[in-house]
Amino acid sequence: MSSKIAIEANDLVKNYVSFIRRGIFGRRRVVVEALKGVSFGVLKGEVFGLLGPNGAGKTTTVKILCTLLLPDSGTATILGYDVVKDASKVRRIIGVSLTVEKGFYWKLTGKENLKYFGMLYGLDGKFLEDRVNMLLELVGLRKLGVEDKLYEEYSLGMKARLSLARALLTDPPVIILDEPTLGLDPPSARCLREMLVKLAHEEGKTVLMTTHNMFEAEMVCDRVAIIDRGEIIVMGTVDELKKRVAGSVGIEMFVLTSARASLDSIALKIREGIGVPCSIVGENGGYRIKIVSPSDEVDEVTSRTLRILHDHKCSVRRIEVKEPTLEDVFIKLTGRTGF
Amino acid sequence: MGLISLLKSGIMLDIYFFKNNKSELLSMLLWPYLMLGLILGAGMLFGSTSAFKQNTGLNADPIIYFIASTIVAMAAISVMWEVGGNILFLRWIGALPYVLLAPHRISTTLILSYIPRYLFLSLIQLLEFAPIIILVENLSSGVLKILVLALAIVVGMLPLLGFSALFASILISIKEETHVLSWLNPLILLFSGALYPAYLLPYWTQVISWILPSTYTIELARLASIIGSPQLAPITFLIGVLLGMTIVYNSLAYILIDIGERKALGKGAI
């Protein structure tokens, strides 16, 4: 294994078994394939994004890497330590944030929570006090003047900052974050993203983060792996991935329709009739249709799409043509968005 | 160093809680009296304290007997809830993964971070009853009984820690949110003789009581309440039984909680 690699996952497979109740006594066994052979590597000192829609397998991958879930097969290492065989060593070199909205004692202040978890992780005395103070400063909770406020009074943004501070308590070389900006307001999310980039590029820490936010991945990540239905479908730098849609543009149409059912038919007609990848998601009371079109066919694709929409009695409120994004890469590769 | 900070973390957690929640401190101080009142009140429904003395053949002041039982019962409940039930609480507040990520075995974290808190809280509750014990008895006999009760609390805790950790091993591996301890605890107290002497209960419950560490802790407390000057031989015997159970239950917990953790990690229950 190259010494430049901080995190390595090889062919990770994980199935969840659950039971669905049928009647009073009956139950049916259901197997969900969460990971179907996930492999990737994260270089030291980079911000690596695991990008995918809900249920793609991001959290399952992260939990395996944090030693909180055993894979059915495959291996994963953090700085050369196997996450199954050397779990206790791995736990000493990683900092983890799994959810931002909970995970602390509600009746303790932010500072008290950090001190408690610091002691749990083996820190003590003046070193712990100094470390906690430094982290409160770093994540901006001191500046906000809320370090001595009870956790239950924290906003989601403050909770996210505290969660990042806990992940940094032991000054770990590897930081693993699951959806660190989920639900945050834009200023808090931007602040957190800046901190992550700083940690990686100025302090040399390796950051693995999951997100379903394409924009965030483009802003923060040095490299990205797109995961969908338990499989990595593409991996590379943001620019490399965008090259996959080179010569294409993204056409976005915001439409209003009363018949949700007709959207599937619209998507099918665009994909098969016009022959371009397309996705439709609900947004602000209407629907956003995203089409990845060859640059030289924008006019034709747009007019044919408008005709389809007109046939389905959809009212088009806005049309935008944009440079391709990671979302377009995802749409082109999967034919849908799901984000 | 790591283990010392783990011990300290438990104390600090309680100090922080009480500092931020004065009402919790008040309820902690009132709880022993409320529990004694409840046990005495419930007992009075079936007759006076002298009737209880007649029925059970107890050669001691029933008040002292119930105080001793209350102190030990509360200590037992506290161990069961805080060690066994802590898993559910941590899961509920979302902190379980972060506790598991501590560089210790989960059994070590659960037990070591709890021991100082247990001793601190149980001894405070014992001291709350000290004036009543000394009032009912005389000073020298009262102090002696308080010391035996303190011994029962300390030694009785050791096997209970392992016993409770066994429940933790079950709770950690199941995704079920139902708190088995909420119905199991009263039964354990009943079978252990906290509410009524175990030797007066049906034979099948006595068989269960033999394997419960709380039975011997309560017996130790009973000795403190019924014997004018507690004798060394029965106390030594009970301490021996409790220490033996300490080895058995803590060894079992050490193995089973590891199995429970691996099961949970396999199932994705964390």
PDB file of C-alpha atoms in Angstrom, chain A residues 37-299:
ATOM      1  CA  GLY A  37     -18.155  -3.887  -3.561  1.00  0.00           C
ATOM      2  CA  VAL A  38     -17.090  -0.344  -2.775  1.00  0.00           C
ATOM      3  CA  SER A  39     -13.421   0.495  -3.394  1.00  0.00           C
ATOM      4  CA  PHE A  40     -11.641   3.837  -3.189  1.00  0.00           C
ATOM      5  CA  GLY A  41      -8.577   5.478  -1.723  1.00  0.00           C
ATOM      6  CA  VAL A  42      -8.128   8.811   0.011  1.00  0.00           C
ATOM      7  CA  LEU A  43      -4.767  10.549  -0.134  1.00  0.00           C
ATOM      8  CA  LYS A  44      -3.174  12.101   2.935  1.00  0.00           C
ATOM      9  CA  GLY A  45      -4.020  15.764   3.391  1.00  0.00           C
ATOM     10  CA  GLU A  46      -6.896  15.895   0.946  1.00  0.00           C
ATOM     11  CA  VAL A  47     -10.607  16.516   1.334  1.00  0.00           C
ATOM     12  CA  PHE A  48     -12.362  13.576  -0.222  1.00  0.00           C
ATOM     13  CA  GLY A  49     -16.083  13.661  -0.845  1.00  0.00           C
ATOM     14  CA  LEU A  50     -18.327  10.655  -0.974  1.00  0.00           C
ATOM     15  CA  LEU A  51     -21.226  11.967  -2.935  1.00  0.00           C
ATOM     16  CA  GLY A  52     -24.540  10.329  -3.516  1.00  0.00           C
ATOM     17  CA  PRO A  53     -28.288  10.494  -3.006  1.00  0.00           C
ATOM     18  CA  ASN A  54     -30.052   9.286   0.142  1.00  0.00           C
ATOM     19  CA  GLY A  55     -29.733   5.537   0.576  1.00  0.00           C
ATOM     20  CA  ALA A  56     -26.724   5.313  -1.761  1.00  0.00           C
ATOM     21  CA  GLY A  57     -24.492   3.711   0.883  1.00  0.00           C
ATOM     22  CA  LYS A  58     -22.550   6.761   2.090  1.00  0.00           C
ATOM     23  CA  THR A  59     -23.299   6.361   5.792  1.00  0.00           C
ATOM     24  CA  THR A  60     -22.743   2.609   5.655  1.00  0.00           C
ATOM     25  CA  THR A  61     -19.292   3.195   4.145  1.00  0.00           C
ATOM     26  CA  VAL A  62     -18.464   5.820   6.749  1.00  0.00           C
ATOM     27  CA  LYS A  63     -19.613   3.620   9.620  1.00  0.00           C
ATOM     28  CA  ILE A  64     -17.402   0.778   8.404  1.00  0.00           C
ATOM     29  CA  LEU A  65     -14.425   3.130   8.198  1.00  0.00           C
ATOM     30  CA  CYS A  66     -15.126   4.401  11.732  1.00  0.00           C
ATOM     31  CA  THR A  67     -15.207   0.818  13.078  1.00  0.00           C
ATOM     32  CA  LEU A  68     -18.890   1.188  13.970  1.00  0.00           C
ATOM     33  CA  LEU A  69     -20.075  -1.393  11.462  1.00  0.00           C
ATOM     34  CA  LEU A  70     -18.548  -4.664  10.313  1.00  0.00           C
ATOM     35  CA  PRO A  71     -18.447  -5.313   6.578  1.00  0.00           C
ATOM     36  CA  ASP A  72     -19.752  -8.652   5.298  1.00  0.00           C
ATOM     37  CA  SER A  73     -16.682  -8.859   3.098  1.00  0.00           C
ATOM     38  CA  GLY A  74     -13.888  -6.664   1.812  1.00  0.00           C
ATOM     39  CA  THR A  75     -11.307  -4.705   3.756  1.00  0.00           C
ATOM     40  CA  ALA A  76     -10.643  -1.136   4.741  1.00  0.00           C
ATOM     41  CA  THR A  77      -7.624   0.504   6.317  1.00  0.00           C
ATOM     42  CA  ILE A  78      -6.922   3.854   7.944  1.00  0.00           C
ATOM     43  CA  LEU A  79      -3.243   4.808   7.854  1.00  0.00           C
ATOM     44  CA  GLY A  80      -2.493   1.138   7.341  1.00  0.00           C
ATOM     45  CA  TYR A  81      -4.604  -0.167  10.246  1.00  0.00           C
ATOM     46  CA  ASP A  82      -7.374  -2.581   9.387  1.00  0.00           C
ATOM     47  CA  VAL A  83     -10.746  -1.250  10.567  1.00  0.00           C
ATOM     48  CA  VAL A  84     -11.839  -4.703  11.732  1.00  0.00           C
ATOM     49  CA  LYS A  85      -8.659  -6.311  13.061  1.00  0.00           C
ATOM     50  CA  ASP A  86      -7.080  -3.138  14.480  1.00  0.00           C
ATOM     51  CA  ALA A  87     -10.299  -1.345  15.446  1.00  0.00           C
ATOM     52  CA  SER A  88      -8.928   0.060  18.717  1.00  0.00           C
ATOM     53  CA  LYS A  89      -5.873   1.506  16.926  1.00  0.00           C
ATOM     54  CA  VAL A  90      -8.093   3.001  14.239  1.00  0.00           C
ATOM     55  CA  ARG A  91     -10.280   4.635  16.891  1.00  0.00           C
ATOM     56  CA  ARG A  92      -7.215   6.453  18.245  1.00  0.00           C
ATOM     57  CA  ILE A  93      -6.339   8.052  14.923  1.00  0.00           C
ATOM     58  CA  ILE A  94      -9.733   9.175  13.672  1.00  0.00           C
ATOM     59  CA  GLY A  95     -12.070  11.974  14.596  1.00  0.00           C
ATOM     60  CA  VAL A  96     -15.693  11.345  13.761  1.00  0.00           C
ATOM     61  CA  SER A  97     -18.895  13.305  13.357  1.00  0.00           C
ATOM     62  CA  LEU A  98     -21.875  11.211  12.329  1.00  0.00           C
ATOM     63  CA  THR A  99     -24.814  13.514  12.890  1.00  0.00           C
ATOM     64  CA  VAL A 100     -24.849  17.195  13.626  1.00  0.00           C
ATOM     65  CA  GLU A 101     -28.232  17.473  15.309  1.00  0.00           C
ATOM     66  CA  LYS A 102     -27.517  15.224  18.306  1.00  0.00           C
ATOM     67  CA  GLY A 103     -24.850  13.186  20.054  1.00  0.00           C
ATOM     68  CA  PHE A 104     -24.239  15.342  23.138  1.00  0.00           C
ATOM     69  CA  TYR A 105     -25.711  15.660  26.625  1.00  0.00           C
ATOM     70  CA  TRP A 106     -28.496  18.216  26.426  1.00  0.00           C
ATOM     71  CA  LYS A 107     -28.113  19.460  29.983  1.00  0.00           C
ATOM     72  CA  LEU A 108     -24.404  20.154  29.647  1.00  0.00           C
ATOM     73  CA  THR A 109     -22.906  23.240  28.070  1.00  0.00           C
ATOM     74  CA  GLY A 110     -20.892  22.981  24.876  1.00  0.00           C
ATOM     75  CA  LYS A 111     -17.654  23.335  26.812  1.00  0.00           C
ATOM     76  CA  GLU A 112     -18.673  20.764  29.443  1.00  0.00           C
ATOM     77  CA  ASN A 113     -19.633  18.313  26.714  1.00  0.00           C
ATOM     78  CA  LEU A 114     -16.233  18.689  25.066  1.00  0.00           C
ATOM     79  CA  LYS A 115     -14.464  18.236  28.402  1.00  0.00           C
ATOM     80  CA  TYR A 116     -16.490  15.113  29.175  1.00  0.00           C
ATOM     81  CA  PHE A 117     -15.773  13.493  25.817  1.00  0.00           C
ATOM     82  CA  GLY A 118     -12.139  14.579  26.112  1.00  0.00           C
ATOM     83  CA  MET A 119     -11.841  12.672  29.388  1.00  0.00           C
ATOM     84  CA  LEU A 120     -13.579   9.696  27.802  1.00  0.00           C
ATOM     85  CA  TYR A 121     -10.946   9.775  25.062  1.00  0.00           C
ATOM     86  CA  GLY A 122      -8.106   9.829  27.600  1.00  0.00           C
ATOM     87  CA  LEU A 123      -7.320  13.557  27.805  1.00  0.00           C
ATOM     88  CA  ASP A 124      -6.979  15.212  31.166  1.00  0.00           C
ATOM     89  CA  GLY A 125      -5.865  18.205  33.199  1.00  0.00           C
ATOM     90  CA  LYS A 126      -4.463  21.366  31.722  1.00  0.00           C
ATOM     91  CA  PHE A 127      -3.888  19.767  28.338  1.00  0.00           C
ATOM     92  CA  LEU A 128      -7.615  19.003  28.048  1.00  0.00           C
ATOM     93  CA  GLU A 129      -8.570  22.490  29.252  1.00  0.00           C
ATOM     94  CA  ASP A 130      -6.263  24.136  26.722  1.00  0.00           C
ATOM     95  CA  ARG A 131      -7.344  21.825  23.910  1.00  0.00           C
ATOM     96  CA  VAL A 132     -11.045  22.487  24.568  1.00  0.00           C
ATOM     97  CA  ASN A 133     -10.463  26.245  24.685  1.00  0.00           C
ATOM     98  CA  MET A 134      -8.474  26.122  21.466  1.00  0.00           C
ATOM     99  CA  LEU A 135     -11.173  24.115  19.685  1.00  0.00           C
ATOM    100  CA  LEU A 136     -13.971  26.384  20.904  1.00  0.00           C
ATOM    101  CA  GLU A 137     -11.992  29.229  19.410  1.00  0.00           C
ATOM    102  CA  LEU A 138     -11.307  27.340  16.184  1.00  0.00           C
ATOM    103  CA  VAL A 139     -14.914  26.391  15.484  1.00  0.00           C
ATOM    104  CA  GLY A 140     -16.123  29.842  16.413  1.00  0.00           C
ATOM    105  CA  LEU A 141     -18.293  28.959  19.402  1.00  0.00           C
ATOM    106  CA  ARG A 142     -16.242  31.241  21.653  1.00  0.00           C
ATOM    107  CA  LYS A 143     -16.644  34.103  19.233  1.00  0.00           C
ATOM    108  CA  LEU A 144     -20.397  33.495  19.245  1.00  0.00           C
ATOM    109  CA  GLY A 145     -20.289  33.581  23.050  1.00  0.00           C
ATOM    110  CA  VAL A 146     -22.152  30.286  23.449  1.00  0.00           C
ATOM    111  CA  GLU A 147     -19.500  27.994  24.916  1.00  0.00           C
ATOM    112  CA  ASP A 148     -21.209  28.156  28.324  1.00  0.00           C
ATOM    113  CA  LYS A 149     -24.737  27.809  26.981  1.00  0.00           C
ATOM    114  CA  LEU A 150     -26.554  24.500  27.415  1.00  0.00           C
ATOM    115  CA  TYR A 151     -26.397  22.229  24.366  1.00  0.00           C
ATOM    116  CA  GLU A 152     -30.201  22.100  24.253  1.00  0.00           C
ATOM    117  CA  GLU A 153     -30.188  25.841  23.523  1.00  0.00           C
ATOM    118  CA  TYR A 154     -27.822  25.520  20.563  1.00  0.00           C
ATOM    119  CA  SER A 155     -28.924  26.147  17.001  1.00  0.00           C
ATOM    120  CA  LEU A 156     -28.192  23.463  14.406  1.00  0.00           C
ATOM    121  CA  GLY A 157     -25.210  25.455  13.167  1.00  0.00           C
ATOM    122  CA  MET A 158     -23.737  25.626  16.684  1.00  0.00           C
ATOM    123  CA  LYS A 159     -24.327  21.893  17.144  1.00  0.00           C
ATOM    124  CA  ALA A 160     -22.470  21.216  13.898  1.00  0.00           C
ATOM    125  CA  ARG A 161     -19.524  23.313  15.063  1.00  0.00           C
ATOM    126  CA  LEU A 162     -19.451  21.480  18.413  1.00  0.00           C
ATOM    127  CA  SER A 163     -19.589  18.150  16.615  1.00  0.00           C
ATOM    128  CA  LEU A 164     -16.570  19.133  14.521  1.00  0.00           C
ATOM    129  CA  ALA A 165     -14.765  20.270  17.681  1.00  0.00           C
ATOM    130  CA  ARG A 166     -15.340  16.852  19.269  1.00  0.00           C
ATOM    131  CA  ALA A 167     -13.991  15.152  16.159  1.00  0.00           C
ATOM    132  CA  LEU A 168     -10.804  17.206  16.596  1.00  0.00           C
ATOM    133  CA  LEU A 169     -10.403  16.637  20.355  1.00  0.00           C
ATOM    134  CA  THR A 170      -7.552  14.152  20.101  1.00  0.00           C
ATOM    135  CA  ASP A 171      -5.951  16.016  17.185  1.00  0.00           C
ATOM    136  CA  PRO A 172      -6.468  13.014  14.867  1.00  0.00           C
ATOM    137  CA  PRO A 173      -4.733  12.850  11.496  1.00  0.00           C
ATOM    138  CA  VAL A 174      -7.901  11.527   9.831  1.00  0.00           C
ATOM    139  CA  ILE A 175     -11.333  13.140  10.143  1.00  0.00           C
ATOM    140  CA  ILE A 176     -14.479  11.379   8.976  1.00  0.00           C
ATOM    141  CA  LEU A 177     -17.671  13.397   8.700  1.00  0.00           C
ATOM    142  CA  ASP A 178     -21.104  12.217   7.646  1.00  0.00           C
ATOM    143  CA  GLU A 179     -23.153  15.018   6.072  1.00  0.00           C
ATOM    144  CA  PRO A 180     -21.462  17.730   8.181  1.00  0.00           C
ATOM    145  CA  THR A 181     -23.552  20.576   6.770  1.00  0.00           C
ATOM    146  CA  LEU A 182     -26.919  18.821   6.552  1.00  0.00           C
ATOM    147  CA  GLY A 183     -29.695  21.216   7.543  1.00  0.00           C
ATOM    148  CA  LEU A 184     -27.376  24.143   8.215  1.00  0.00           C
ATOM    149  CA  ASP A 185     -28.168  27.673   7.126  1.00  0.00           C
ATOM    150  CA  PRO A 186     -25.915  28.920   4.286  1.00  0.00           C
ATOM    151  CA  PRO A 187     -23.545  31.054   6.457  1.00  0.00           C
ATOM    152  CA  SER A 188     -22.973  28.190   8.930  1.00  0.00           C
ATOM    153  CA  ALA A 189     -22.462  25.710   6.113  1.00  0.00           C
ATOM    154  CA  ARG A 190     -19.989  28.032   4.397  1.00  0.00           C
ATOM    155  CA  CYS A 191     -18.077  28.543   7.645  1.00  0.00           C
ATOM    156  CA  LEU A 192     -17.866  24.792   8.254  1.00  0.00           C
ATOM    157  CA  ARG A 193     -16.686  24.156   4.689  1.00  0.00           C
ATOM    158  CA  GLU A 194     -13.943  26.740   5.075  1.00  0.00           C
ATOM    159  CA  MET A 195     -12.809  25.056   8.282  1.00  0.00           C
ATOM    160  CA  LEU A 196     -12.610  21.662   6.569  1.00  0.00           C
ATOM    161  CA  VAL A 197     -10.506  23.005   3.721  1.00  0.00           C
ATOM    162  CA  LYS A 198      -8.223  24.753   6.222  1.00  0.00           C
ATOM    163  CA  LEU A 199      -7.804  21.586   8.269  1.00  0.00           C
ATOM    164  CA  ALA A 200      -6.754  19.615   5.219  1.00  0.00           C
ATOM    165  CA  HIS A 201      -4.693  22.152   3.321  1.00  0.00           C
ATOM    166  CA  GLU A 202      -3.056  24.017   6.195  1.00  0.00           C
ATOM    167  CA  GLU A 203      -2.835  21.373   8.923  1.00  0.00           C
ATOM    168  CA  GLY A 204      -2.364  18.351   6.680  1.00  0.00           C
ATOM    169  CA  LYS A 205      -5.331  16.417   7.989  1.00  0.00           C
ATOM    170  CA  THR A 206      -7.123  13.924   5.801  1.00  0.00           C
ATOM    171  CA  VAL A 207     -10.829  14.649   5.586  1.00  0.00           C
ATOM    172  CA  LEU A 208     -13.396  12.190   4.305  1.00  0.00           C
ATOM    173  CA  MET A 209     -16.866  13.658   4.140  1.00  0.00           C
ATOM    174  CA  THR A 210     -20.139  12.487   2.742  1.00  0.00           C
ATOM    175  CA  THR A 211     -22.610  14.818   1.194  1.00  0.00           C
ATOM    176  CA  HIS A 212     -25.539  14.798  -1.134  1.00  0.00           C
ATOM    177  CA  ASN A 213     -24.908  18.426  -1.939  1.00  0.00           C
ATOM    178  CA  MET A 214     -23.201  18.709  -5.348  1.00  0.00           C
ATOM    179  CA  PHE A 215     -22.369  22.350  -4.834  1.00  0.00           C
ATOM    180  CA  GLU A 216     -20.655  21.561  -1.547  1.00  0.00           C
ATOM    181  CA  ALA A 217     -18.593  18.792  -3.126  1.00  0.00           C
ATOM    182  CA  GLU A 218     -17.449  21.164  -5.846  1.00  0.00           C
ATOM    183  CA  MET A 219     -16.529  23.851  -3.340  1.00  0.00           C
ATOM    184  CA  VAL A 220     -14.703  21.733  -0.789  1.00  0.00           C
ATOM    185  CA  CYS A 221     -13.445  18.446  -2.161  1.00  0.00           C
ATOM    186  CA  ASP A 222     -10.113  17.820  -3.829  1.00  0.00           C
ATOM    187  CA  ARG A 223     -11.466  14.547  -5.130  1.00  0.00           C
ATOM    188  CA  VAL A 224     -14.904  13.028  -5.243  1.00  0.00           C
ATOM    189  CA  ALA A 225     -16.370   9.554  -5.539  1.00  0.00           C
ATOM    190  CA  ILE A 226     -19.970   9.329  -6.621  1.00  0.00           C
ATOM    191  CA  ILE A 227     -21.770   6.431  -5.000  1.00  0.00           C
ATOM    192  CA  ASP A 228     -25.159   5.172  -6.076  1.00  0.00           C
ATOM    193  CA  ARG A 229     -27.100   2.094  -4.974  1.00  0.00           C
ATOM    194  CA  GLY A 230     -24.093   0.711  -3.112  1.00  0.00           C
ATOM    195  CA  GLU A 231     -21.587   1.132  -5.929  1.00  0.00           C
ATOM    196  CA  ILE A 232     -18.976   3.746  -6.763  1.00  0.00           C
ATOM    197  CA  ILE A 233     -19.933   4.849 -10.243  1.00  0.00           C
ATOM    198  CA  VAL A 234     -17.155   7.357 -10.848  1.00  0.00           C
ATOM    199  CA  MET A 235     -14.212   8.862  -8.998  1.00  0.00           C
ATOM    200  CA  GLY A 236     -11.726  11.664  -9.609  1.00  0.00           C
ATOM    201  CA  THR A 237     -11.112  15.370  -9.160  1.00  0.00           C
ATOM    202  CA  VAL A 238     -14.074  17.649  -9.753  1.00  0.00           C
ATOM    203  CA  ASP A 239     -12.513  18.813 -13.021  1.00  0.00           C
ATOM    204  CA  GLU A 240     -11.889  15.230 -14.151  1.00  0.00           C
ATOM    205  CA  LEU A 241     -15.485  14.343 -13.476  1.00  0.00           C
ATOM    206  CA  LYS A 242     -16.747  17.413 -15.272  1.00  0.00           C
ATOM    207  CA  LYS A 243     -14.774  16.324 -18.324  1.00  0.00           C
ATOM    208  CA  ARG A 244     -17.180  13.418 -18.487  1.00  0.00           C
ATOM    209  CA  VAL A 245     -19.779  15.928 -19.542  1.00  0.00           C
ATOM    210  CA  ALA A 246     -17.421  18.006 -21.661  1.00  0.00           C
ATOM    211  CA  GLY A 247     -19.209  19.399 -24.677  1.00  0.00           C
ATOM    212  CA  SER A 248     -22.467  19.326 -22.766  1.00  0.00           C
ATOM    213  CA  VAL A 249     -24.490  21.902 -20.917  1.00  0.00           C
ATOM    214  CA  GLY A 250     -27.127  21.614 -18.235  1.00  0.00           C
ATOM    215  CA  ILE A 251     -30.610  22.846 -19.130  1.00  0.00           C
ATOM    216  CA  GLU A 252     -32.789  23.546 -16.105  1.00  0.00           C
ATOM    217  CA  MET A 253     -36.514  24.120 -16.409  1.00  0.00           C
ATOM    218  CA  PHE A 254     -38.747  25.003 -13.509  1.00  0.00           C
ATOM    219  CA  VAL A 255     -42.291  23.799 -14.208  1.00  0.00           C
ATOM    220  CA  LEU A 256     -45.662  23.697 -12.497  1.00  0.00           C
ATOM    221  CA  THR A 257     -48.034  20.823 -12.987  1.00  0.00           C
ATOM    222  CA  SER A 258     -50.955  19.394 -11.086  1.00  0.00           C
ATOM    223  CA  ALA A 259     -50.357  15.817 -12.206  1.00  0.00           C
ATOM    224  CA  ARG A 260     -47.354  14.289 -10.449  1.00  0.00           C
ATOM    225  CA  ALA A 261     -47.945  11.016 -12.281  1.00  0.00           C
ATOM    226  CA  SER A 262     -47.307  12.580 -15.685  1.00  0.00           C
ATOM    227  CA  LEU A 263     -43.745  13.521 -14.671  1.00  0.00           C
ATOM    228  CA  ASP A 264     -42.538   9.950 -15.109  1.00  0.00           C
ATOM    229  CA  SER A 265     -44.000   9.930 -18.578  1.00  0.00           C
ATOM    230  CA  ILE A 266     -42.331  13.302 -19.330  1.00  0.00           C
ATOM    231  CA  ALA A 267     -38.947  12.021 -18.136  1.00  0.00           C
ATOM    232  CA  LEU A 268     -39.328   8.894 -20.255  1.00  0.00           C
ATOM    233  CA  LYS A 269     -40.225  10.899 -23.355  1.00  0.00           C
ATOM    234  CA  ILE A 270     -37.248  13.231 -22.887  1.00  0.00           C
ATOM    235  CA  ARG A 271     -34.829  10.335 -22.318  1.00  0.00           C
ATOM    236  CA  GLU A 272     -36.101   8.075 -25.065  1.00  0.00           C
ATOM    237  CA  GLY A 273     -37.698  10.548 -27.443  1.00  0.00           C
ATOM    238  CA  ILE A 274     -34.965  13.186 -27.453  1.00  0.00           C
ATOM    239  CA  GLY A 275     -32.190  10.837 -26.311  1.00  0.00           C
ATOM    240  CA  VAL A 276     -30.678  12.961 -23.517  1.00  0.00           C
ATOM    241  CA  PRO A 277     -30.228  12.214 -19.784  1.00  0.00           C
ATOM    242  CA  CYS A 278     -32.835  13.881 -17.644  1.00  0.00           C
ATOM    243  CA  SER A 279     -34.014  14.062 -14.048  1.00  0.00           C
ATOM    244  CA  ILE A 280     -37.008  15.628 -12.348  1.00  0.00           C
ATOM    245  CA  VAL A 281     -37.116  16.696  -8.695  1.00  0.00           C
ATOM    246  CA  GLY A 282     -39.666  18.576  -6.647  1.00  0.00           C
ATOM    247  CA  GLU A 283     -38.595  22.106  -5.723  1.00  0.00           C
ATOM    248  CA  ASN A 284     -40.380  25.101  -4.187  1.00  0.00           C
ATOM    249  CA  GLY A 285     -43.852  23.829  -4.915  1.00  0.00           C
ATOM    250  CA  GLY A 286     -43.027  22.901  -8.503  1.00  0.00           C
ATOM    251  CA  TYR A 287     -40.585  20.642 -10.294  1.00  0.00           C
ATOM    252  CA  ARG A 288     -37.073  21.159 -11.594  1.00  0.00           C
ATOM    253  CA  ILE A 289     -36.284  19.327 -14.820  1.00  0.00           C
ATOM    254  CA  LYS A 290     -32.571  18.927 -15.415  1.00  0.00           C
ATOM    255  CA  ILE A 291     -31.364  17.857 -18.850  1.00  0.00           C
ATOM    256  CA  VAL A 292     -27.777  17.236 -19.915  1.00  0.00           C
ATOM    257  CA  SER A 293     -27.618  18.270 -23.539  1.00  0.00           C
ATOM    258  CA  PRO A 294     -24.818  18.448 -26.113  1.00  0.00           C
ATOM    259  CA  SER A 295     -23.730  22.129 -26.358  1.00  0.00           C
ATOM    260  CA  ASP A 296     -24.518  22.342 -30.065  1.00  0.00           C
ATOM    261  CA  GLU A 297     -28.032  20.948 -29.688  1.00  0.00           C
ATOM    262  CA  VAL A 298     -29.311  23.165 -26.891  1.00  0.00           C
ATOM    263  CA  ASP A 299     -31.919  24.924 -29.009  1.00  0.00           C
TER     264      ASP A 299
END
